[in-house]
mmCIF file of C-alpha atoms in Angstrom:
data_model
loop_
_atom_site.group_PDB
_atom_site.id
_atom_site.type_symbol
_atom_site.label_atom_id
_atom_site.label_comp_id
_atom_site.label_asym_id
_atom_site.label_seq_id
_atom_site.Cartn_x
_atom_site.Cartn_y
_atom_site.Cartn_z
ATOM 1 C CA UNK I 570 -28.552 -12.106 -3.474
ATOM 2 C CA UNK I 571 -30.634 -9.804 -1.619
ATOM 3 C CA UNK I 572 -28.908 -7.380 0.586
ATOM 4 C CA UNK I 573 -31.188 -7.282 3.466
ATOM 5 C CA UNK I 574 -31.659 -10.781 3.876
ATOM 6 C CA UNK I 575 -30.814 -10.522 7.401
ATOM 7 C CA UNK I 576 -32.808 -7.786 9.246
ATOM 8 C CA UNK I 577 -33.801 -9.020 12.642
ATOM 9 C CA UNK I 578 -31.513 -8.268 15.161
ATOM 10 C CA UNK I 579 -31.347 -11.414 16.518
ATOM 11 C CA UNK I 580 -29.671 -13.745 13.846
ATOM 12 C CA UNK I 581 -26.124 -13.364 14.128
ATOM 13 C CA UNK I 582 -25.108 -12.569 9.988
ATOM 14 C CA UNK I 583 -22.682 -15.414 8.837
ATOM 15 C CA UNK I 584 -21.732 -13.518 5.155
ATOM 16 C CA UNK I 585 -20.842 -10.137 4.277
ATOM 17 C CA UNK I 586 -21.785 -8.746 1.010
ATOM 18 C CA UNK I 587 -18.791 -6.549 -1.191
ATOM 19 C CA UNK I 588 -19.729 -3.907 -3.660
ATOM 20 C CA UNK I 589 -18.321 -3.507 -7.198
ATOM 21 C CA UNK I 590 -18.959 0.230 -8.797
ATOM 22 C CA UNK I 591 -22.402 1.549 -7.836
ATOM 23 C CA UNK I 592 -24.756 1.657 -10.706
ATOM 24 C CA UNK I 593 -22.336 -0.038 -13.099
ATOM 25 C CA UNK I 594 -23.398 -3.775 -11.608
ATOM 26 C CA UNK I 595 -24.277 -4.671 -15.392
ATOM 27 C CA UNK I 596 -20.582 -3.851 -16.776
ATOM 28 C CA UNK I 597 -18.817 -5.298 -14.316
ATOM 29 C CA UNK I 598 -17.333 -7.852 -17.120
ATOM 30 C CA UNK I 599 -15.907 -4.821 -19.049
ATOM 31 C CA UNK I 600 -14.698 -3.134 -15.673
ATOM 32 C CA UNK I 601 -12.898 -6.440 -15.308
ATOM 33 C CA UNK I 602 -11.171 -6.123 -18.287
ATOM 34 C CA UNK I 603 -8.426 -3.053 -17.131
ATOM 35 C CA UNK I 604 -9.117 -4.148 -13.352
ATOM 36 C CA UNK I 605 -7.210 -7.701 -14.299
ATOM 37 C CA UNK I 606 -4.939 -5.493 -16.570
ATOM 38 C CA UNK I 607 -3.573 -3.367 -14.084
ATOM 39 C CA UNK I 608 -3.307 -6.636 -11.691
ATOM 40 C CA UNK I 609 -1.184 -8.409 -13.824
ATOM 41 C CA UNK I 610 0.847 -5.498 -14.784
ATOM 42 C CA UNK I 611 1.260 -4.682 -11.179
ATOM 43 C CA UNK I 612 2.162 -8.122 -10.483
ATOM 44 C CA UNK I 613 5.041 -8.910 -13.128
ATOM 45 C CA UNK I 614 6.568 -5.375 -12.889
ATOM 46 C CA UNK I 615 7.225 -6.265 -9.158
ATOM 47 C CA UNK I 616 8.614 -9.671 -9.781
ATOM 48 C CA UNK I 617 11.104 -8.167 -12.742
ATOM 49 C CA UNK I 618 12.245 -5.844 -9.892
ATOM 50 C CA UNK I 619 12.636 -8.807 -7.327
ATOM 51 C CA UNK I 620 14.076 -11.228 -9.755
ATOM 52 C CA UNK I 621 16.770 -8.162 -11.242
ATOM 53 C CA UNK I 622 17.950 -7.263 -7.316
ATOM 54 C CA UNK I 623 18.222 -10.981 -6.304
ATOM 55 C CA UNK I 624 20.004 -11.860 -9.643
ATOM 56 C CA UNK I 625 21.849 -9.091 -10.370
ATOM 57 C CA UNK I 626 25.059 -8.703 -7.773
ATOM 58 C CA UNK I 627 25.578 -4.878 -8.988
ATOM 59 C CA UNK I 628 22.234 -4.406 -7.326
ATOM 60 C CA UNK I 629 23.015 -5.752 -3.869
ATOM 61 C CA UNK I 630 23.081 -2.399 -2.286
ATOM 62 C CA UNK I 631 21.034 -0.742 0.021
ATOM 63 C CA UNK I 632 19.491 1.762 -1.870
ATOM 64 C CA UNK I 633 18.086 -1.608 -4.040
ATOM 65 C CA UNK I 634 17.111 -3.382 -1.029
ATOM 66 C CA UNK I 635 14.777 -1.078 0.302
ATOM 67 C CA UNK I 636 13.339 -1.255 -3.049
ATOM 68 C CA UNK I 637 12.980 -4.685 -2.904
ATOM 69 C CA UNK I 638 11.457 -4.263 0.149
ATOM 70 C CA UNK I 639 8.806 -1.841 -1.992
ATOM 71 C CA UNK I 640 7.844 -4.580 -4.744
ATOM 72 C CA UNK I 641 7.245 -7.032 -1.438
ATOM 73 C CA UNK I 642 4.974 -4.808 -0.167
ATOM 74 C CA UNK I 643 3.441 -3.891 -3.499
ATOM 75 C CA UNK I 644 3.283 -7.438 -4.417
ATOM 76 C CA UNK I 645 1.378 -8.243 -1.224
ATOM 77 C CA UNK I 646 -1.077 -5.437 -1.521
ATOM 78 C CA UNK I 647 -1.987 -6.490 -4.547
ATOM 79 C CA UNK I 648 -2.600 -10.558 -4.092
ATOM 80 C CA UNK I 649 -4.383 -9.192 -1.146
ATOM 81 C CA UNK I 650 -7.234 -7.656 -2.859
ATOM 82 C CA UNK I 651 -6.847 -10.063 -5.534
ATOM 83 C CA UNK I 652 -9.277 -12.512 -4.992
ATOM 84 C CA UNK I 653 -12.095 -10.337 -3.933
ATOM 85 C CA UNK I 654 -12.189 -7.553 -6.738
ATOM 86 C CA UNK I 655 -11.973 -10.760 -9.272
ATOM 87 C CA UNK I 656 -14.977 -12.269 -7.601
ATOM 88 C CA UNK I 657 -16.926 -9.204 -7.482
ATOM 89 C CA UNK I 658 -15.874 -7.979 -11.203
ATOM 90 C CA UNK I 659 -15.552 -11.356 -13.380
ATOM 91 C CA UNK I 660 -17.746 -13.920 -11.639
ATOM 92 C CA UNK I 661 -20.633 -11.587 -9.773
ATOM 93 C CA UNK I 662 -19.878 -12.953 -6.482
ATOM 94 C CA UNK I 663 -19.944 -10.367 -3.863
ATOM 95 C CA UNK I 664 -20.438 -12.628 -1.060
ATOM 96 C CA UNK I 665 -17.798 -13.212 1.545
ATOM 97 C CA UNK I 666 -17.563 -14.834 5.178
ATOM 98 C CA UNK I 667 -16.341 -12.820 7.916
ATOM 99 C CA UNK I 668 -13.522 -14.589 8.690
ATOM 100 C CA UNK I 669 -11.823 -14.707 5.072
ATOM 101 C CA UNK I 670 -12.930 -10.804 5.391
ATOM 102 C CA UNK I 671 -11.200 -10.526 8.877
ATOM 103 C CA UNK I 672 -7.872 -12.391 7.266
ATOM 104 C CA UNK I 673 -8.028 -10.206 3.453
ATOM 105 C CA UNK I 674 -7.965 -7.201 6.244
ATOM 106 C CA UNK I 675 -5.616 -8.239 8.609
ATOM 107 C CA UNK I 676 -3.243 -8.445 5.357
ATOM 108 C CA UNK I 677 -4.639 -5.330 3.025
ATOM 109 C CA UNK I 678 -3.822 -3.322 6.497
ATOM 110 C CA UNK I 679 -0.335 -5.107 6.966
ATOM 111 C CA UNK I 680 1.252 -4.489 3.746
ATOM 112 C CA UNK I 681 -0.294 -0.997 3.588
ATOM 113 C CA UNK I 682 1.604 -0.223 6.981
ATOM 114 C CA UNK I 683 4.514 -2.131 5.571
ATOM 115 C CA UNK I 684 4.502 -0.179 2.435
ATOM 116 C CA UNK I 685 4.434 3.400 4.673
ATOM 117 C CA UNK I 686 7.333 1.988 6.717
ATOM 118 C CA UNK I 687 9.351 1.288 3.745
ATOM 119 C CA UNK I 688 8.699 4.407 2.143
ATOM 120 C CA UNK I 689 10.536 6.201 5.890
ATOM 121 C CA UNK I 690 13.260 4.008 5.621
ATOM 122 C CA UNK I 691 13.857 5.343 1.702
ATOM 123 C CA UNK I 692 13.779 8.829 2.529
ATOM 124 C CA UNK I 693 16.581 8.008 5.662
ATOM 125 C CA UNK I 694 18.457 6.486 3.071
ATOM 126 C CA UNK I 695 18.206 9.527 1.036
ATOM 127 C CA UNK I 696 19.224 12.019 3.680
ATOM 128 C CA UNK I 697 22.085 10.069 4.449
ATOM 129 C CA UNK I 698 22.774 9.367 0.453
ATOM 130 C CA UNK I 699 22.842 12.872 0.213
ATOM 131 C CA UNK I 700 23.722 14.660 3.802
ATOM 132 C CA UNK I 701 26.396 12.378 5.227
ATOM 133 C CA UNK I 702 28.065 10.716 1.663
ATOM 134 C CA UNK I 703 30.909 9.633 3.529
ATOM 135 C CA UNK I 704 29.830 7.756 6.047
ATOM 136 C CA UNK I 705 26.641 5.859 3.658
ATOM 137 C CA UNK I 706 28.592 2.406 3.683
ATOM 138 C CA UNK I 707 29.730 2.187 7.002
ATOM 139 C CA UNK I 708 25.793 3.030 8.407
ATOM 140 C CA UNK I 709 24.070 1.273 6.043
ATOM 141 C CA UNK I 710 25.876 -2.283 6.023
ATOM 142 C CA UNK I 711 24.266 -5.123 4.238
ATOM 143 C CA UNK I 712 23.626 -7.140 7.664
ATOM 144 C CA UNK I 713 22.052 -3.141 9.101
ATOM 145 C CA UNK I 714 19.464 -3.240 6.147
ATOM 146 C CA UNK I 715 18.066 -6.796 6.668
ATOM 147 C CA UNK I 716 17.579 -5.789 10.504
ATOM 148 C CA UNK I 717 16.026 -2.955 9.849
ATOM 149 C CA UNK I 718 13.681 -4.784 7.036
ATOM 150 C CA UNK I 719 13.134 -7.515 9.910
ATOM 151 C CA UNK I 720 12.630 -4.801 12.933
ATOM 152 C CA UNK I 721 9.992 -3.030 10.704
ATOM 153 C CA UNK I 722 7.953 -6.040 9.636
ATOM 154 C CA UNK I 723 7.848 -7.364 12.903
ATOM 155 C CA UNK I 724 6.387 -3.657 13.821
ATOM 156 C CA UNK I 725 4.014 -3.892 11.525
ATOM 157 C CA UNK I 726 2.608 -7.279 12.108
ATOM 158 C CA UNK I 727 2.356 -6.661 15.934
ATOM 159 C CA UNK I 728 0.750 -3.659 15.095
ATOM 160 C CA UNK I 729 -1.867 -5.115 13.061
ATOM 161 C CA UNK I 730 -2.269 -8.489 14.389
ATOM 162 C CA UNK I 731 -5.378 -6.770 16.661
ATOM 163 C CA UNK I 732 -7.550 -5.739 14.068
ATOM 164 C CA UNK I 733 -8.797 -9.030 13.104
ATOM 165 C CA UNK I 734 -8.942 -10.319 16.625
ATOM 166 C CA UNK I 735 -11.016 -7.629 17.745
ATOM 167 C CA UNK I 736 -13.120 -7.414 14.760
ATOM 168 C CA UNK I 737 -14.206 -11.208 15.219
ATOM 169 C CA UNK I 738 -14.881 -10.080 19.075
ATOM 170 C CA UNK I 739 -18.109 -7.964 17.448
ATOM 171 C CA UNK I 740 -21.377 -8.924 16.926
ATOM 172 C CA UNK I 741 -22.911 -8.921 13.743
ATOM 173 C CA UNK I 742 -26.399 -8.946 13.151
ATOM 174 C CA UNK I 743 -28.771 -5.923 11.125
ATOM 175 C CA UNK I 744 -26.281 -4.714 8.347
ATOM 176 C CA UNK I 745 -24.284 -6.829 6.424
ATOM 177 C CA UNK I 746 -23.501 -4.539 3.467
ATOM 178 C CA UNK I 747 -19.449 -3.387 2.993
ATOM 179 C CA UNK I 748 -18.871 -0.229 1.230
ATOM 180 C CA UNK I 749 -15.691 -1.492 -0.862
ATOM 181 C CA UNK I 750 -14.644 -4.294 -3.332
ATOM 182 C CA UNK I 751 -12.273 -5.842 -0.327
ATOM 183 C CA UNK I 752 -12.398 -5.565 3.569
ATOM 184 C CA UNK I 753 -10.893 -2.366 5.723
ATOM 185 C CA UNK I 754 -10.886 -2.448 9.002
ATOM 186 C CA UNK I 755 -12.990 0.934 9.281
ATOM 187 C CA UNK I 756 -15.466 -0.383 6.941
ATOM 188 C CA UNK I 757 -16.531 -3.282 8.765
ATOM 189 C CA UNK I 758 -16.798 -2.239 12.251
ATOM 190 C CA UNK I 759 -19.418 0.122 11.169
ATOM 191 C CA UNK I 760 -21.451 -2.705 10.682
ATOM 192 C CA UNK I 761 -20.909 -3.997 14.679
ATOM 193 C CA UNK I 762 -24.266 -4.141 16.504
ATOM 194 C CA UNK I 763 -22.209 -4.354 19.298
ATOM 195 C CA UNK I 764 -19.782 -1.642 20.974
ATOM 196 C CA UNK I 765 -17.114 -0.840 18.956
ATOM 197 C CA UNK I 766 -15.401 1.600 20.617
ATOM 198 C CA UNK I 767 -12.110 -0.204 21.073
ATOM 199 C CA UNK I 768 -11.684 -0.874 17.253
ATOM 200 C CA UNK I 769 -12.487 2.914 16.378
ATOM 201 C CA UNK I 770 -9.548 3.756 19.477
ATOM 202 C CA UNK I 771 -7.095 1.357 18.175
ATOM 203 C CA UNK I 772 -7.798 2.326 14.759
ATOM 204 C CA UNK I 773 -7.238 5.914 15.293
ATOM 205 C CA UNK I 774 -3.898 4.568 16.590
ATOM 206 C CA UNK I 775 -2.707 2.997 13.973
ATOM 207 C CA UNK I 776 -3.778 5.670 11.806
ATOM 208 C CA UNK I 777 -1.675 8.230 13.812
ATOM 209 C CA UNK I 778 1.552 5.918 13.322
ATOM 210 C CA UNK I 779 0.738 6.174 9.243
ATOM 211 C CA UNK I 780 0.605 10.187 10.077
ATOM 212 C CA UNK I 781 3.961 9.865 12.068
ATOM 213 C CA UNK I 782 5.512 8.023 9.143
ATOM 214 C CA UNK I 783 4.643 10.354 6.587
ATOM 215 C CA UNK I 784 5.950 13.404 9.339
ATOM 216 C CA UNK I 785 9.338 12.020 9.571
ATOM 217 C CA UNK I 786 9.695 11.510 5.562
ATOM 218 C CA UNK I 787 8.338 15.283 5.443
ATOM 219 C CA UNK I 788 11.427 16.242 8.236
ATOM 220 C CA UNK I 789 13.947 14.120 6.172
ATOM 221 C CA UNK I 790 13.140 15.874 2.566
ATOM 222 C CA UNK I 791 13.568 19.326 4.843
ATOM 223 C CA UNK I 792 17.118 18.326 5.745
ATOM 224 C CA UNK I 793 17.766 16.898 1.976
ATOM 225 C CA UNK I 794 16.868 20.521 0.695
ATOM 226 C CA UNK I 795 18.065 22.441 3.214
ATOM 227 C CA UNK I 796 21.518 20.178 2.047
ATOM 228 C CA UNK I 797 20.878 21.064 -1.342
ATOM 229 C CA UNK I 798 20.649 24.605 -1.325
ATOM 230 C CA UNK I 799 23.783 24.784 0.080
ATOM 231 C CA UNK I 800 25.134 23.595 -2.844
ATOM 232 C CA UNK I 801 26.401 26.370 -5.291
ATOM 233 C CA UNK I 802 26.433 24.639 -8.382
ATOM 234 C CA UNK I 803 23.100 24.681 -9.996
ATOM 235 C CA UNK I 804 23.936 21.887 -11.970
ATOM 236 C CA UNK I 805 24.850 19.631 -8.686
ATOM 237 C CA UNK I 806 21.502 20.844 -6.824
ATOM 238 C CA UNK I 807 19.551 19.314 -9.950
ATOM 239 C CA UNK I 808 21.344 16.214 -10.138
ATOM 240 C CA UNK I 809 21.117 15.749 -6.603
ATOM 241 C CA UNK I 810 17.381 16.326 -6.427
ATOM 242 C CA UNK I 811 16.822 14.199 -9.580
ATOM 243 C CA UNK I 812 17.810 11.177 -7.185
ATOM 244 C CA UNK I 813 14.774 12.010 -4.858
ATOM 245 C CA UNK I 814 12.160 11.989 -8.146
ATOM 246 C CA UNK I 815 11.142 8.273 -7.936
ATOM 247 C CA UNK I 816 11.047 8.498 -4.041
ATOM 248 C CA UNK I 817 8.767 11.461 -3.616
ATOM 249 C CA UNK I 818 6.500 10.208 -6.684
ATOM 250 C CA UNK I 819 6.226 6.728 -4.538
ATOM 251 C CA UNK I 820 5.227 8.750 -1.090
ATOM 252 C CA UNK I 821 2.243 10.840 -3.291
ATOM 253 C CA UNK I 822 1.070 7.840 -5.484
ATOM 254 C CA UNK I 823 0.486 5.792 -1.720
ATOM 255 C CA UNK I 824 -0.314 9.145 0.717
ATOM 256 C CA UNK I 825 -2.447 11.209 -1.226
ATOM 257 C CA UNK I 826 -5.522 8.360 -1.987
ATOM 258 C CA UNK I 827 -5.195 7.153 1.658
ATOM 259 C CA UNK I 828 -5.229 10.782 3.273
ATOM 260 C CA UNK I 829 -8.296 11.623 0.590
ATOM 261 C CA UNK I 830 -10.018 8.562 1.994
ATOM 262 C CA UNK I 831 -9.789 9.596 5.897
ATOM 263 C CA UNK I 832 -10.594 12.959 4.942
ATOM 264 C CA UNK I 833 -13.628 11.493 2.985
ATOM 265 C CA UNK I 834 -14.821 9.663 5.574
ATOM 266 C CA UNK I 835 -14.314 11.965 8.546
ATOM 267 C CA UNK I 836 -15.891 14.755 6.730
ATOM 268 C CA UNK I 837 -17.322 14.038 4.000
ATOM 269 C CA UNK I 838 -19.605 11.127 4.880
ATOM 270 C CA UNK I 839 -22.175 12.347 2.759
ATOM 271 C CA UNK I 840 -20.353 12.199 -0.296
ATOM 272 C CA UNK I 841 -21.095 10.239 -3.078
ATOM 273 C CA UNK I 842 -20.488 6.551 -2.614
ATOM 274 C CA UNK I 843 -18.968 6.621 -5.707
ATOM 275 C CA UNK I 844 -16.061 9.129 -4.913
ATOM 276 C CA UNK I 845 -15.369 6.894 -2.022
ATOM 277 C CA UNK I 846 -15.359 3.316 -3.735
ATOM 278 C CA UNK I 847 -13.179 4.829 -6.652
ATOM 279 C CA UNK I 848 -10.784 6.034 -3.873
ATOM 280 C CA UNK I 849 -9.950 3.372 -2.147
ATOM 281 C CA UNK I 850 -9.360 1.018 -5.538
ATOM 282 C CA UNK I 851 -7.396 3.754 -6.162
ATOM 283 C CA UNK I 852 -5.403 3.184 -3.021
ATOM 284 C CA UNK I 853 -4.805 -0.888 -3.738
ATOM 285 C CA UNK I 854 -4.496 -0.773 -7.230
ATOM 286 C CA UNK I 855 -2.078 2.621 -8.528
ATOM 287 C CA UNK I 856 0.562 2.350 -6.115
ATOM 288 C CA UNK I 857 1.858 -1.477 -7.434
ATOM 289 C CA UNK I 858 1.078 -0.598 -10.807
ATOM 290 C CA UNK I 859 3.185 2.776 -10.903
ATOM 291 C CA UNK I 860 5.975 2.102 -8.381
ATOM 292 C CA UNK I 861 7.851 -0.576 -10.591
ATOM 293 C CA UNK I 862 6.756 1.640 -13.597
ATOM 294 C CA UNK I 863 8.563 4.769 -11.695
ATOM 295 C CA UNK I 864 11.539 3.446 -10.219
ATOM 296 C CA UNK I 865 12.821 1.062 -13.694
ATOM 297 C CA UNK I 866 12.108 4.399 -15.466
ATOM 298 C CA UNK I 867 14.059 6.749 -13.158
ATOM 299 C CA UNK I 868 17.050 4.382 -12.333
ATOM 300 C CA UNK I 869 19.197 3.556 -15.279
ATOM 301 C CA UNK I 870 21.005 0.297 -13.882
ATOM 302 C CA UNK I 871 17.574 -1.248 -13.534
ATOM 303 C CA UNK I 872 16.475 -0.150 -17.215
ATOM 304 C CA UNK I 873 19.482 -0.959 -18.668
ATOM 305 C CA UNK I 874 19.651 -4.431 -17.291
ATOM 306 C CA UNK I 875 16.080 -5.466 -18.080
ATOM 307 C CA UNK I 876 17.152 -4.043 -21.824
ATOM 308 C CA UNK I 877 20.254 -5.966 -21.913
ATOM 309 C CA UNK I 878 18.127 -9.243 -20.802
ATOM 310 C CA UNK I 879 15.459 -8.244 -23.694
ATOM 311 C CA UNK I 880 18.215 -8.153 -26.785
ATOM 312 C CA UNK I 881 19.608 -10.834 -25.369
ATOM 313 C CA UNK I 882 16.583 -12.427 -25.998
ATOM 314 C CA UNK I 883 16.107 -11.408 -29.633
ATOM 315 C CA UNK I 884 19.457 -12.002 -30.246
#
């Protein structure tokens, strides 16, 4: 379809257009191929993890809980850019209208915040794994975790509930052209004919509580060390900090693309479009696919269960 179909300012635009991998439009079957790969592996490595912690009544702790919490979020980032990056990639459909855009965003934004939140409430559990070991079960009860889960999804949904709502309060009418394979918030207010200074305001906003999230997970890991090192057995201090691996890989898989993306954008907006598109699949797709990867790696009851279900099998 031809991009500039709609030029006149008067015609209000009733479809967006998404965009695959610039230049690459005639491989976008063979891009497919590890895009669905990494989908599906994404997908079933945070269901195993879901399925083990619900199943598996050694698991029903806290420290497994939150994780759960991570393969939700995971799992919803991922069926949220689902259907768009499969249209794009295996059927050459970039079109999209704005309101399934304003919906895939409302939910691409709502686990991502989700996922950030979770990741905080990991790195309290941490600091009070390692800084108060005494007092772990009587803070973090089973009935404390599922309020906390509840307080912070409720958060999050309140928080993002405005971004389609005042998205579909725009007018659309010269450009039509996203700069992704799925919908962000940022992305398609730029393409408002109208004023859009509220959205850029209230996106700045929620942007600053991502920033806040990722400051108190920074203050927690400086109370775990400053814990650690006063710790006189080498040995211990390892140990110890060998707990926090799978945690802090989790916080750089899902910080570093995102913060790389604002920076992009704020200063870099003559970058090429390339740098930015590979980003932000970057951003949806790694942090499902590596998280379950990470943590059934790094935690042995996990590994050892899913091994004792496998020779079970072949037995």
């Amino acid at each position: 379809p031809s991009m500039s179909t709609f030029n006149t300012s008067e015609i209000e635009i009733s479809i967006f257009f998404l965009i695959g991998i610039p230049g690459m439009e005639h491989a976008n079957i063979w891009v497919s191929i590890p895009i669905c790969l990494m989908y599906l592996v994404a997908i079933l490595g945070n269901c195993t993890i879901l399925f083990f912690i619900k199943s598996e009544p050694p698991l029903h702790e806290p420290m497994y809980y939150f994780l759960s919490m991570l393969a939700l979020s995971d799992l919803g980032l991922s069926l949220s850019s689902l259907p768009t990056m499969i249209r794009i990639f295996l059927f050459n459909a970039p079109g999209i209208s704005p309101d399934a855009c304003f919906v895939q965003e409302f939910f691409i934004h709502g686990f991502s915040a989700m996922e950030s939140s979770v990741l905080l409430i990991m790195s309290f559990d941490h600091f009070i794994a390692i800084c108060h070991p005494l007092k772990y079960t009587s803070i973090l009860t089973s009935a404390r975790v599922i309020n906390i889960g509840l307080a912070f999804s409720l958060k999050n949904v309140l928080l993002i509930l405005p971004f389609p709502f005042t998205l579909k309060h725009l007018r659309y009418c010269k450009k039509n052209l996203l700069s992704h394979s799925y919908c962000l918030h940022q992305d398609v207010m730029k393409l408002a004919c109208s004023d859009n200074k509220v959205n850029v305001i209230y996106g700045l906003f929620v942007a600053a509580t991502g920033i806040l999230d990722l400051t108190f997970i920074f203050m927690s890991y400086m109370m775990i060390l400053k814990a650690v090192l006063s710790i006189a057995s080498q040995k211990q201090r390892l140990k110890v900090l060998n707990t926090c691996v799978s945690h802090i890989c989790a916080v750089l898989i899902f910080y570093v693309p995102i913060i790389s993306l604002d920076v992009i954008y704020q200063f870099a907006q003559h970058s090429p479009a390339i740098i930015r598109i590979l980003m932000a699949d970057v951003f949806l797709l790694v942090p499902p696919l590596t998280n379950p990867i990470v943590y059934c790696m790094k935690s042995q009851q996990i590994r050892n269960m899913i091994l004792g279900k496998l020779c079970q099998k072949h037995s």
